[in-house]
Amino acid sequence: MAKLSLFERRRRRVRTALRARAGGRPRLSVHRTGRHIYAQIIDDAQGRTVAAANTLGAKGTDVDAATRVGKELAEAAKKAGVTSVVFDRGGFLFHGRVKALADAAREGGLEF
């Protein structure tokens, strides 16, 4: 078996810890690229996406765009009836755009 990258090791470690603490709550998963940021709320028990938001249609790839995505995701989650989630940052460090998205989602009403 090939060695895992540091990113992949961090991602697996985070996901394992989340499964232990999830308690049946949906997972708010974040994916970040150089140009865009994507977020979705996933119900792992049913295997479906409850709500999603991204920066594909918007201008900007900075912290402000991530903040908009967090607010949009919180609104979509409210419409779907989700109020409490676990935050899955994947292998990404919790700073910059990822932190801005999380803070905006909390302000929008999501609890994690």
C-alpha atoms as a PDB file:
ATOM      1  CA  MET A   1       0.000   0.000   0.000  1.00  0.00           C
ATOM      2  CA  ALA A   2       1.353   3.390  -0.967  1.00  0.00           C
ATOM      3  CA  LYS A   3       1.987   6.057   1.629  1.00  0.00           C
ATOM      4  CA  LEU A   4      -0.839   8.485   2.109  1.00  0.00           C
ATOM      5  CA  SER A   5      -0.269  12.192   1.604  1.00  0.00           C
ATOM      6  CA  LEU A   6      -0.413  14.437   4.629  1.00  0.00           C
ATOM      7  CA  PHE A   7      -3.691  15.856   3.348  1.00  0.00           C
ATOM      8  CA  GLU A   8      -5.243  12.392   3.018  1.00  0.00           C
ATOM      9  CA  ARG A   9      -4.029  11.356   6.484  1.00  0.00           C
ATOM     10  CA  ARG A  10      -5.542  14.510   7.994  1.00  0.00           C
ATOM     11  CA  ARG A  11      -8.784  13.945   6.083  1.00  0.00           C
ATOM     12  CA  ARG A  12      -9.147  10.375   7.351  1.00  0.00           C
ATOM     13  CA  ARG A  13      -8.321  11.396  10.910  1.00  0.00           C
ATOM     14  CA  VAL A  14     -10.979  14.137  10.855  1.00  0.00           C
ATOM     15  CA  ARG A  15     -13.623  11.864   9.319  1.00  0.00           C
ATOM     16  CA  THR A  16     -12.973   9.109  11.868  1.00  0.00           C
ATOM     17  CA  ALA A  17     -13.316  11.539  14.765  1.00  0.00           C
ATOM     18  CA  LEU A  18     -16.565  12.891  13.298  1.00  0.00           C
ATOM     19  CA  ARG A  19     -18.140   9.457  13.060  1.00  0.00           C
ATOM     20  CA  ALA A  20     -17.471   8.938  16.750  1.00  0.00           C
ATOM     21  CA  ARG A  21     -19.111  12.256  17.718  1.00  0.00           C
ATOM     22  CA  ALA A  22     -21.823  12.629  15.075  1.00  0.00           C
ATOM     23  CA  GLY A  23     -24.665  11.073  17.048  1.00  0.00           C
ATOM     24  CA  GLY A  24     -26.855  10.755  13.971  1.00  0.00           C
ATOM     25  CA  ARG A  25     -26.507  14.409  12.972  1.00  0.00           C
ATOM     26  CA  PRO A  26     -25.937  15.334   9.311  1.00  0.00           C
ATOM     27  CA  ARG A  27     -22.433  16.295   8.207  1.00  0.00           C
ATOM     28  CA  LEU A  28     -21.520  19.723   6.804  1.00  0.00           C
ATOM     29  CA  SER A  29     -18.758  18.864   4.357  1.00  0.00           C
ATOM     30  CA  VAL A  30     -16.452  21.513   2.877  1.00  0.00           C
ATOM     31  CA  HIS A  31     -14.292  21.241  -0.229  1.00  0.00           C
ATOM     32  CA  ARG A  32     -11.944  24.032  -1.266  1.00  0.00           C
ATOM     33  CA  THR A  33     -10.086  24.554  -4.520  1.00  0.00           C
ATOM     34  CA  GLY A  34      -7.952  27.417  -5.731  1.00  0.00           C
ATOM     35  CA  ARG A  35     -10.925  29.050  -7.428  1.00  0.00           C
ATOM     36  CA  HIS A  36     -14.045  27.883  -5.606  1.00  0.00           C
ATOM     37  CA  ILE A  37     -15.414  26.590  -2.338  1.00  0.00           C
ATOM     38  CA  TYR A  38     -18.173  24.001  -2.083  1.00  0.00           C
ATOM     39  CA  ALA A  39     -20.250  23.025   0.952  1.00  0.00           C
ATOM     40  CA  GLN A  40     -22.975  20.471   1.397  1.00  0.00           C
ATOM     41  CA  ILE A  41     -24.968  18.957   4.216  1.00  0.00           C
ATOM     42  CA  ILE A  42     -25.013  15.189   3.911  1.00  0.00           C
ATOM     43  CA  ASP A  43     -27.280  12.771   5.748  1.00  0.00           C
ATOM     44  CA  ASP A  44     -25.001   9.740   5.994  1.00  0.00           C
ATOM     45  CA  ALA A  45     -27.772   7.507   7.357  1.00  0.00           C
ATOM     46  CA  GLN A  46     -29.828   7.929   4.170  1.00  0.00           C
ATOM     47  CA  GLY A  47     -26.868   8.592   1.897  1.00  0.00           C
ATOM     48  CA  ARG A  48     -28.217  11.792   0.369  1.00  0.00           C
ATOM     49  CA  THR A  49     -27.370  15.470   0.180  1.00  0.00           C
ATOM     50  CA  VAL A  50     -29.834  17.642   2.106  1.00  0.00           C
ATOM     51  CA  ALA A  51     -28.526  21.090   1.084  1.00  0.00           C
ATOM     52  CA  ALA A  52     -25.629  22.458  -0.964  1.00  0.00           C
ATOM     53  CA  ALA A  53     -24.039  25.772  -1.916  1.00  0.00           C
ATOM     54  CA  ASN A  54     -20.932  26.883  -3.813  1.00  0.00           C
ATOM     55  CA  THR A  55     -19.223  29.847  -5.454  1.00  0.00           C
ATOM     56  CA  LEU A  56     -19.622  28.673  -9.055  1.00  0.00           C
ATOM     57  CA  GLY A  57     -22.136  31.363 -10.035  1.00  0.00           C
ATOM     58  CA  ALA A  58     -20.644  34.170  -7.977  1.00  0.00           C
ATOM     59  CA  LYS A  59     -17.669  36.403  -8.543  1.00  0.00           C
ATOM     60  CA  GLY A  60     -14.783  36.255  -6.142  1.00  0.00           C
ATOM     61  CA  THR A  61     -12.906  33.423  -4.535  1.00  0.00           C
ATOM     62  CA  ASP A  62     -11.963  35.049  -1.282  1.00  0.00           C
ATOM     63  CA  VAL A  63     -13.262  35.082   2.259  1.00  0.00           C
ATOM     64  CA  ASP A  64     -16.300  37.178   1.271  1.00  0.00           C
ATOM     65  CA  ALA A  65     -17.397  34.547  -1.238  1.00  0.00           C
ATOM     66  CA  ALA A  66     -16.994  31.826   1.394  1.00  0.00           C
ATOM     67  CA  THR A  67     -19.113  33.873   3.775  1.00  0.00           C
ATOM     68  CA  ARG A  68     -21.868  34.097   1.154  1.00  0.00           C
ATOM     69  CA  VAL A  69     -21.738  30.322   0.677  1.00  0.00           C
ATOM     70  CA  GLY A  70     -22.076  29.766   4.432  1.00  0.00           C
ATOM     71  CA  LYS A  71     -25.144  32.004   4.619  1.00  0.00           C
ATOM     72  CA  GLU A  72     -26.744  30.355   1.568  1.00  0.00           C
ATOM     73  CA  LEU A  73     -26.112  26.913   3.029  1.00  0.00           C
ATOM     74  CA  ALA A  74     -27.672  27.863   6.369  1.00  0.00           C
ATOM     75  CA  GLU A  75     -30.794  29.140   4.598  1.00  0.00           C
ATOM     76  CA  ALA A  76     -31.087  25.961   2.516  1.00  0.00           C
ATOM     77  CA  ALA A  77     -30.627  23.852   5.652  1.00  0.00           C
ATOM     78  CA  LYS A  78     -33.416  25.708   7.426  1.00  0.00           C
ATOM     79  CA  LYS A  79     -35.746  25.019   4.501  1.00  0.00           C
ATOM     80  CA  ALA A  80     -34.810  21.324   4.711  1.00  0.00           C
ATOM     81  CA  GLY A  81     -35.437  21.281   8.467  1.00  0.00           C
ATOM     82  CA  VAL A  82     -31.821  20.828   9.565  1.00  0.00           C
ATOM     83  CA  THR A  83     -30.604  22.854  12.544  1.00  0.00           C
ATOM     84  CA  SER A  84     -27.725  20.831  14.025  1.00  0.00           C
ATOM     85  CA  VAL A  85     -24.780  19.390  12.076  1.00  0.00           C
ATOM     86  CA  VAL A  86     -21.206  18.203  12.555  1.00  0.00           C
ATOM     87  CA  PHE A  87     -18.554  20.197  10.696  1.00  0.00           C
ATOM     88  CA  ASP A  88     -16.359  18.139   8.349  1.00  0.00           C
ATOM     89  CA  ARG A  89     -13.465  20.297   7.210  1.00  0.00           C
ATOM     90  CA  GLY A  90     -11.918  17.349   5.384  1.00  0.00           C
ATOM     91  CA  GLY A  91      -8.166  17.699   5.212  1.00  0.00           C
ATOM     92  CA  PHE A  92      -8.334  21.478   5.050  1.00  0.00           C
ATOM     93  CA  LEU A  93      -7.027  23.563   7.932  1.00  0.00           C
ATOM     94  CA  PHE A  94      -9.606  25.568   9.874  1.00  0.00           C
ATOM     95  CA  HIS A  95      -8.599  29.065   8.855  1.00  0.00           C
ATOM     96  CA  GLY A  96      -9.237  31.520   6.016  1.00  0.00           C
ATOM     97  CA  ARG A  97     -12.082  30.561   3.711  1.00  0.00           C
ATOM     98  CA  VAL A  98     -13.041  27.414   5.617  1.00  0.00           C
ATOM     99  CA  LYS A  99     -13.340  29.341   8.890  1.00  0.00           C
ATOM    100  CA  ALA A 100     -15.309  32.136   7.190  1.00  0.00           C
ATOM    101  CA  LEU A 101     -17.787  29.611   5.798  1.00  0.00           C
ATOM    102  CA  ALA A 102     -18.211  27.985   9.221  1.00  0.00           C
ATOM    103  CA  ASP A 103     -18.721  31.294  11.000  1.00  0.00           C
ATOM    104  CA  ALA A 104     -21.316  32.420   8.439  1.00  0.00           C
ATOM    105  CA  ALA A 105     -23.181  29.112   8.745  1.00  0.00           C
ATOM    106  CA  ARG A 106     -23.279  29.539  12.528  1.00  0.00           C
ATOM    107  CA  GLU A 107     -24.592  33.095  12.146  1.00  0.00           C
ATOM    108  CA  GLY A 108     -27.233  31.748   9.749  1.00  0.00           C
ATOM    109  CA  GLY A 109     -28.585  29.439  12.447  1.00  0.00           C
ATOM    110  CA  LEU A 110     -26.722  26.149  12.129  1.00  0.00           C
ATOM    111  CA  GLU A 111     -25.413  24.654  15.367  1.00  0.00           C
ATOM    112  CA  PHE A 112     -22.071  22.851  15.475  1.00  0.00           C
END
